[in-house]
Tab-separated table of C-alpha atoms in Angstrom:
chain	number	residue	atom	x	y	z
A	535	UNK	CA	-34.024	-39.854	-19.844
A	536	UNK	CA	-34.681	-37.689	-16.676
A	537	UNK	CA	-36.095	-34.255	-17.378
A	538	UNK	CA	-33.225	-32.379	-16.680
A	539	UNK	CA	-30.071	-31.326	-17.623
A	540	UNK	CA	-26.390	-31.069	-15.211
A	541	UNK	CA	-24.120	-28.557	-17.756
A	542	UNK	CA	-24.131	-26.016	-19.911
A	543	UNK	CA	-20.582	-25.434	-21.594
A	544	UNK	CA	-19.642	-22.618	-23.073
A	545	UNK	CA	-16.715	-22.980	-26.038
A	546	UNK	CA	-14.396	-20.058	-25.205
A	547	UNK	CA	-11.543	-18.522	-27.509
A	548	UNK	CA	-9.276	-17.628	-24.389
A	549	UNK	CA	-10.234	-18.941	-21.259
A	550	UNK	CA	-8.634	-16.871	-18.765
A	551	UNK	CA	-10.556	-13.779	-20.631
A	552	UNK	CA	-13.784	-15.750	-20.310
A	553	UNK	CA	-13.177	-16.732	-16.199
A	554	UNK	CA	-12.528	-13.060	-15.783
A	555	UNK	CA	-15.489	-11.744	-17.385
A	556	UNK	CA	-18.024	-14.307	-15.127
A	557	UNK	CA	-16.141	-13.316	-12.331
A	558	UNK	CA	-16.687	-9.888	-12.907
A	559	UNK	CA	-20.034	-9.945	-12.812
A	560	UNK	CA	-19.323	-11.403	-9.105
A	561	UNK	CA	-19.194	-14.777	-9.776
A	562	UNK	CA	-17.260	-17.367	-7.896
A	563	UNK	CA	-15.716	-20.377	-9.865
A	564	UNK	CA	-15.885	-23.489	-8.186
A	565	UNK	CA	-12.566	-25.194	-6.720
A	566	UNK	CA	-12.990	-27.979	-9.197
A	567	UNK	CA	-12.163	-25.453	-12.001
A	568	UNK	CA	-8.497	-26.584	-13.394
A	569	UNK	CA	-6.477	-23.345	-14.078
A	570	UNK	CA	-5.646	-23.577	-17.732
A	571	UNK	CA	-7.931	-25.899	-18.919
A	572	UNK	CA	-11.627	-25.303	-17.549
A	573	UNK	CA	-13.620	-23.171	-15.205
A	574	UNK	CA	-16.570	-24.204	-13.718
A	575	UNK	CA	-19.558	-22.607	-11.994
A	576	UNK	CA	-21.977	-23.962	-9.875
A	577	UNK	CA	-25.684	-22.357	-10.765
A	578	UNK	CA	-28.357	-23.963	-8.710
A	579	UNK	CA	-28.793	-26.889	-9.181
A	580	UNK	CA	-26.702	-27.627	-12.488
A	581	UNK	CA	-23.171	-25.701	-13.377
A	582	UNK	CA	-21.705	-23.901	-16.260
A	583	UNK	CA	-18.562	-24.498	-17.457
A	584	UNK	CA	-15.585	-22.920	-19.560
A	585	UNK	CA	-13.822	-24.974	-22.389
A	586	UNK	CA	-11.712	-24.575	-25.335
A	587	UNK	CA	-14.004	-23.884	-28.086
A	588	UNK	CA	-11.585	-25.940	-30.259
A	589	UNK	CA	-11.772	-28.976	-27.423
A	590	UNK	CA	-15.302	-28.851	-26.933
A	591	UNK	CA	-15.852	-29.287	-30.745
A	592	UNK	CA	-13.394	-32.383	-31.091
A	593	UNK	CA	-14.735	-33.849	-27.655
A	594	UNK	CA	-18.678	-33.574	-29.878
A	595	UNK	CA	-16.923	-35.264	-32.555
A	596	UNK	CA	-17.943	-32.221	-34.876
A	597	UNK	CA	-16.268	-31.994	-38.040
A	598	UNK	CA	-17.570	-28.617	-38.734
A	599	UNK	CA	-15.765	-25.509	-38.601
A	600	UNK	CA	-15.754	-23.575	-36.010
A	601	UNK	CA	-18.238	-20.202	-35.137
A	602	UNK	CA	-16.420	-16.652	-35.738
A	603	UNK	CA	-16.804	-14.194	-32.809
A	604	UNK	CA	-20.280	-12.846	-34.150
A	605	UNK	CA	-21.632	-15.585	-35.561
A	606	UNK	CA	-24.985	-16.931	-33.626
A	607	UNK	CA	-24.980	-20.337	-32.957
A	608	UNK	CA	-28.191	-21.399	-32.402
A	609	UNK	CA	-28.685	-21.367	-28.124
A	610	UNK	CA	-29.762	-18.226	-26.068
A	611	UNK	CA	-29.139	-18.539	-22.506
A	612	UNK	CA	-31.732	-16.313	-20.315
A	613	UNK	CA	-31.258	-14.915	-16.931
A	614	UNK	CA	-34.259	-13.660	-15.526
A	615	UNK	CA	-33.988	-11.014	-13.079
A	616	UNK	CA	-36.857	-9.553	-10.577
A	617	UNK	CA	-37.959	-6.102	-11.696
A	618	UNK	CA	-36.733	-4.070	-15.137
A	619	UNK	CA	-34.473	-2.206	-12.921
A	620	UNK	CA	-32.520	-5.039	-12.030
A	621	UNK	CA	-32.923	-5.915	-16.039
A	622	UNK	CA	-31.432	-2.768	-16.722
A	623	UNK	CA	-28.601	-2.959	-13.687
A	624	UNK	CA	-27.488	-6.235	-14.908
A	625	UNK	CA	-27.076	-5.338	-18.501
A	626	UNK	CA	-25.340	-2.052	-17.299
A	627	UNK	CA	-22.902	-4.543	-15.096
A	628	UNK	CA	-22.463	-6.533	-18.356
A	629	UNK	CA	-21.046	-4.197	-20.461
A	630	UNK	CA	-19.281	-2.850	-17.776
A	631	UNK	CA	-17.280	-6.217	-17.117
A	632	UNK	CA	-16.329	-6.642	-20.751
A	633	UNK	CA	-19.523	-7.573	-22.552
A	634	UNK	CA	-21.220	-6.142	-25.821
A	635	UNK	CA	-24.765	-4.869	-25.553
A	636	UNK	CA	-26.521	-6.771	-28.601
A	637	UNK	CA	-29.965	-5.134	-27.642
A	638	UNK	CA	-30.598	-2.781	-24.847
A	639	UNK	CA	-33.682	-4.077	-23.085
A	640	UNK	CA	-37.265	-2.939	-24.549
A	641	UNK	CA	-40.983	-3.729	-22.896
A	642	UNK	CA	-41.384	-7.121	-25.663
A	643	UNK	CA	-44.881	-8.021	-26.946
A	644	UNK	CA	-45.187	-11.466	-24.195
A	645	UNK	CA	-45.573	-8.499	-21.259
A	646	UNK	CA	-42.177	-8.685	-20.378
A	647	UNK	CA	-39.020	-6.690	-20.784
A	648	UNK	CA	-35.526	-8.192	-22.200
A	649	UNK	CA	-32.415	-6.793	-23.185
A	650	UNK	CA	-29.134	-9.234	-24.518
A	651	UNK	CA	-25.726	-9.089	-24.175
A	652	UNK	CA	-23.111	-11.260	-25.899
A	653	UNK	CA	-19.873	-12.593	-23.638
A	654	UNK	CA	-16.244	-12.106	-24.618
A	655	UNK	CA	-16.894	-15.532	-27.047
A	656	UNK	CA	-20.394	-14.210	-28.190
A	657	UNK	CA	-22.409	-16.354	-26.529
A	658	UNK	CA	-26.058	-14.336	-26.082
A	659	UNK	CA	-27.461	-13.637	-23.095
A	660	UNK	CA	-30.875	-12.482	-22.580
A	661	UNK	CA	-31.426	-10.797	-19.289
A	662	UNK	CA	-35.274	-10.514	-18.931
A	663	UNK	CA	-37.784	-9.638	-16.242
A	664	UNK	CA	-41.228	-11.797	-16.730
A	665	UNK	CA	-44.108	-10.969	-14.630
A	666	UNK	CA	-45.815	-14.496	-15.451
A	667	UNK	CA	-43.225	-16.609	-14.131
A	668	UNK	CA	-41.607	-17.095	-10.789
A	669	UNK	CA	-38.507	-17.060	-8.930
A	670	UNK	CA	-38.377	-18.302	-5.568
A	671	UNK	CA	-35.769	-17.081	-2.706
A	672	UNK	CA	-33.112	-18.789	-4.587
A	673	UNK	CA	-33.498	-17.316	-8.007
A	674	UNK	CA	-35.159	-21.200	-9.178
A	675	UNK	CA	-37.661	-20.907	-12.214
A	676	UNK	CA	-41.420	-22.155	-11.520
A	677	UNK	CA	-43.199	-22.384	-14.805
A	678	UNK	CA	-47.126	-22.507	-14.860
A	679	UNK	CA	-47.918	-26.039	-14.113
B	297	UNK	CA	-25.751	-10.511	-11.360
B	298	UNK	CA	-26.809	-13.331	-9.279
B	299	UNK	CA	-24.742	-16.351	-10.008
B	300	UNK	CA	-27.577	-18.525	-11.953
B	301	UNK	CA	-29.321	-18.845	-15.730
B	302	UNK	CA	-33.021	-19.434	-15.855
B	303	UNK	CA	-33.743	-20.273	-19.336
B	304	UNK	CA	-31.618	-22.427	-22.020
B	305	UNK	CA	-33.293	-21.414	-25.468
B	306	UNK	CA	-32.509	-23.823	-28.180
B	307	UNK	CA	-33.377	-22.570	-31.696
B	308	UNK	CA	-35.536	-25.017	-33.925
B	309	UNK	CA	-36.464	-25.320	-37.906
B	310	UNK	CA	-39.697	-27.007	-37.147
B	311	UNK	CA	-41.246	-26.754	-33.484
B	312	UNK	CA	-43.584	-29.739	-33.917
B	313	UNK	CA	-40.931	-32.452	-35.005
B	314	UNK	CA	-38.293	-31.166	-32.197
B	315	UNK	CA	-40.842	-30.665	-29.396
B	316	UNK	CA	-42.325	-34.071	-30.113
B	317	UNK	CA	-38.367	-35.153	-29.891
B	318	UNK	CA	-37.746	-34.010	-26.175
B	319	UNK	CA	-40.917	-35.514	-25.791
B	320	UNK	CA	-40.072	-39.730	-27.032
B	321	UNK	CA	-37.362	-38.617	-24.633
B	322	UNK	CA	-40.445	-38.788	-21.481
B	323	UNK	CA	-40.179	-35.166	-21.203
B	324	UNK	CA	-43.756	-33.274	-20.222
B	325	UNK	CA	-44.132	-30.136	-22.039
B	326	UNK	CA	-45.659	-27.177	-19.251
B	327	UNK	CA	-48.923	-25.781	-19.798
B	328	UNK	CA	-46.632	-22.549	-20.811
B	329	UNK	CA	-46.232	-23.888	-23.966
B	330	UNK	CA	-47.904	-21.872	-26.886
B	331	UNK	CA	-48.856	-24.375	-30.218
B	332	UNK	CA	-47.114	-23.365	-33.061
B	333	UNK	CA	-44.813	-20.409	-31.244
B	334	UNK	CA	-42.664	-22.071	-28.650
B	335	UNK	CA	-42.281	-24.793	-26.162
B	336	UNK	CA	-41.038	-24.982	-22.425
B	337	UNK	CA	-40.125	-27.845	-20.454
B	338	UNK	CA	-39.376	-27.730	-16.912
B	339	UNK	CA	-35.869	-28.844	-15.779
B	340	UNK	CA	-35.398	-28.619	-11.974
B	341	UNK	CA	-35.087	-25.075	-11.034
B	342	UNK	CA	-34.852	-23.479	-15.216
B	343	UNK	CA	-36.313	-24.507	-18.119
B	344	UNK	CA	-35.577	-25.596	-21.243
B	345	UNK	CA	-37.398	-23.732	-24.466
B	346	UNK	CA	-37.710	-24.367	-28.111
B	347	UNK	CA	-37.891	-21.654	-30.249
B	348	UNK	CA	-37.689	-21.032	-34.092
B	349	UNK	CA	-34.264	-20.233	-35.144
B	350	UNK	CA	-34.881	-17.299	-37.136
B	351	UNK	CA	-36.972	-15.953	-34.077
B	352	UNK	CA	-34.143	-16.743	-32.020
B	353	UNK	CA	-31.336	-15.116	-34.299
B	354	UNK	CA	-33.948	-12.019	-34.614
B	355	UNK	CA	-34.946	-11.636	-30.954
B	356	UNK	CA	-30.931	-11.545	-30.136
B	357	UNK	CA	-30.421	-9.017	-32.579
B	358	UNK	CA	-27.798	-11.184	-33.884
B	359	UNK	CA	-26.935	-10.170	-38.135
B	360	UNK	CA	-25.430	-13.022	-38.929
B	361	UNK	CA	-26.526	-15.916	-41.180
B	362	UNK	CA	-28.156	-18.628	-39.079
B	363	UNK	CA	-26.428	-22.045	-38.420
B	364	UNK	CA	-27.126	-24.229	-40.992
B	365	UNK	CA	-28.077	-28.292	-39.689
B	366	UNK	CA	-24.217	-30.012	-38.512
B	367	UNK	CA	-22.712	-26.679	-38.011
B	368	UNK	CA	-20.909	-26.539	-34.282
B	369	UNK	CA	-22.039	-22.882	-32.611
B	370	UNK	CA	-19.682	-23.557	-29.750
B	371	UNK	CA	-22.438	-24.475	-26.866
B	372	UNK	CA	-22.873	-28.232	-25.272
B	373	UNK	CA	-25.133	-29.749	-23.067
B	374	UNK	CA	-24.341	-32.107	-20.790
B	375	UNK	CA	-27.124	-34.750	-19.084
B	376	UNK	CA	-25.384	-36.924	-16.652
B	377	UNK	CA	-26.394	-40.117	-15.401
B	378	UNK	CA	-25.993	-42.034	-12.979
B	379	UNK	CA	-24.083	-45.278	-14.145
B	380	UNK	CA	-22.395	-45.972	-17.215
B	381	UNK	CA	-25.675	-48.108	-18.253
B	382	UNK	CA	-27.624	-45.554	-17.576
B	383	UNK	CA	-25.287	-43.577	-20.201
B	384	UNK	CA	-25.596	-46.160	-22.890
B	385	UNK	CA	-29.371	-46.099	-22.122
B	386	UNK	CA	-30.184	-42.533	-22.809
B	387	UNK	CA	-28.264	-42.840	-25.797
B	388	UNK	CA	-30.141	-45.515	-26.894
B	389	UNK	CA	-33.302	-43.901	-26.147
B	390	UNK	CA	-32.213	-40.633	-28.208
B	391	UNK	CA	-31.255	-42.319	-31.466
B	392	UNK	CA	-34.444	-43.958	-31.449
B	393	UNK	CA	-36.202	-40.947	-30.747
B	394	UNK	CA	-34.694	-39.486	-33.647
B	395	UNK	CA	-31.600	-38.139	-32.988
B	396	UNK	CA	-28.263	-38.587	-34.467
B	397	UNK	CA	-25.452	-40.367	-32.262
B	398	UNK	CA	-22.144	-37.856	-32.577
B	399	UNK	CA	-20.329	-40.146	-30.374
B	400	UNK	CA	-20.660	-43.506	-28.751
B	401	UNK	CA	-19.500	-43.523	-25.047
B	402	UNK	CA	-16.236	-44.404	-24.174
B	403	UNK	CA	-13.999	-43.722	-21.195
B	404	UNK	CA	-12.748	-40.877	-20.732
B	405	UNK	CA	-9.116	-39.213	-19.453
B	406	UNK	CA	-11.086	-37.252	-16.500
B	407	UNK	CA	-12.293	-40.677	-14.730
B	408	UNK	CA	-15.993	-40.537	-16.729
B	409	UNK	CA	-17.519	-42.345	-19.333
B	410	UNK	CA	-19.234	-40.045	-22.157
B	411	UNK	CA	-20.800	-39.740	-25.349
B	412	UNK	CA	-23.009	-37.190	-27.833
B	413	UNK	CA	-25.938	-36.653	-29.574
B	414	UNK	CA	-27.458	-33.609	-31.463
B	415	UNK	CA	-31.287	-33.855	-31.771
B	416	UNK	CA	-32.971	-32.819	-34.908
B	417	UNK	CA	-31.902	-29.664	-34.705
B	418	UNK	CA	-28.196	-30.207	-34.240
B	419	UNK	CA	-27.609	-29.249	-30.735
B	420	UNK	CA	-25.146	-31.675	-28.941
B	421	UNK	CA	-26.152	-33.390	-25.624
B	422	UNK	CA	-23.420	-35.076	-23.774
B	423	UNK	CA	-24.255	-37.689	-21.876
B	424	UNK	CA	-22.034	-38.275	-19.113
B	425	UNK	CA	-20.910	-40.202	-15.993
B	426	UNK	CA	-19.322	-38.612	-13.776
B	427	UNK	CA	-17.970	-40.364	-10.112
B	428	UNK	CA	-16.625	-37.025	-9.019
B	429	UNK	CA	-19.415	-34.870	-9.418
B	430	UNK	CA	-22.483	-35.590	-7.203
B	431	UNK	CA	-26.418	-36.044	-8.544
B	432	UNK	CA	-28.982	-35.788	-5.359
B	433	UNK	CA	-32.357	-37.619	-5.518
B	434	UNK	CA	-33.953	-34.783	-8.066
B	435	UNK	CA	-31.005	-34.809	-10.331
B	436	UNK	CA	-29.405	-31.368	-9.161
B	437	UNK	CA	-25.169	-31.600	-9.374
B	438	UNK	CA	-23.162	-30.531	-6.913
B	439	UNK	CA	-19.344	-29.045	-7.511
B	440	UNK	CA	-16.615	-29.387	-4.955
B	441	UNK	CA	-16.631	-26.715	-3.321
């Protein structure tokens, strides 16, 4: 299995709530989005996508029930931005586009600083600056090597 | 908010048994990784990190009760090959690194051929073919755009 992974999908209550929050924060959904059923975002090199939280369940044959708005499911998602200011501008431009703060960001023990927010479906999102590792041009993660 | 995520966070009842996981998989662990706290692999341009669930649930500020093992928290991800074989083959190679096949691939109404697992912890990976969506030499998709 190749290190690396092509999606991340996001299980969304009401999808047209969900594209309008991403776009919002200026995002542009890619034309293969189908209006109705999924949205789709191209992030570097992989792309994360909008589904019917009830779909995306039966398509991972869980038999489970599904998470309440609230509930934490398990996956953080991080966006790392390039100085606390911008931490603190994103977060801001978060809330602002429909989002709940869940912690407004803090200088964190690892000598970074990280706030969260949670999307219209919950879904956390940390949005962290971190001195030790680097984006290029592109916003692409390098990790120590 | 640039359009991009740096850092998928899975959360994990026992670091050793679902690092060593990802790594039957063939996946190198970076130098970044702390024993016993957390561990990072890099993924193209983000990484992926393992993290204890509790930690997780605490650093998110998130109340609720955790997820227990099976439960669906309404987040896939999606590894796509590049042949159906190549599907069938990562599957393979998950189940006998440990993880629990959700769904076998099968054809699919959107052209592709897919299937699931969820690794020790639970989190669901699609694998996927997909002949609309391009892979480039290093793995990175490209949308229509």
């Amino acid at each position: 299995m190749e290190q690396r992974l092509s999606i991340i999908t996001l299980g969304v209550r009401d999808l047209s709530v969900a594209k309008a929050f991403y776009e919002k924060l200026g995002w542009r959904a890619s034309p293969a989005s189908v209006d109705g059923q999924m949205a789709v975002f191209q992030l570097g090199g992989i792309a994360l996508m909008l589904f019917g939280l009830k779909h995306l369940a039966d398509d991972a044959n869980s038999k489970g029930r599904l998470p309440e708005l609230g509930d934490f499911g398990g996956i953080a998602i991080a966006h790392n931005a390039r100085s606390k200011e911008q931490v603190d501008a994103v977060l801001e431009q978060a809330v602002a586009a429909g989002a709940t703060l869940l912690k407004p960001a803090e200088d964190v023990f690892w000598g970074g600083y990280s706030g969260y927010f949670a999307d219209p479906d919950g879904h956390p999102w940390e949005v962290a600056w971190n001195p030790h590792w680097d984006l290029d041009d592109t916003g692409a993660l390098t990790l120590p090597n």
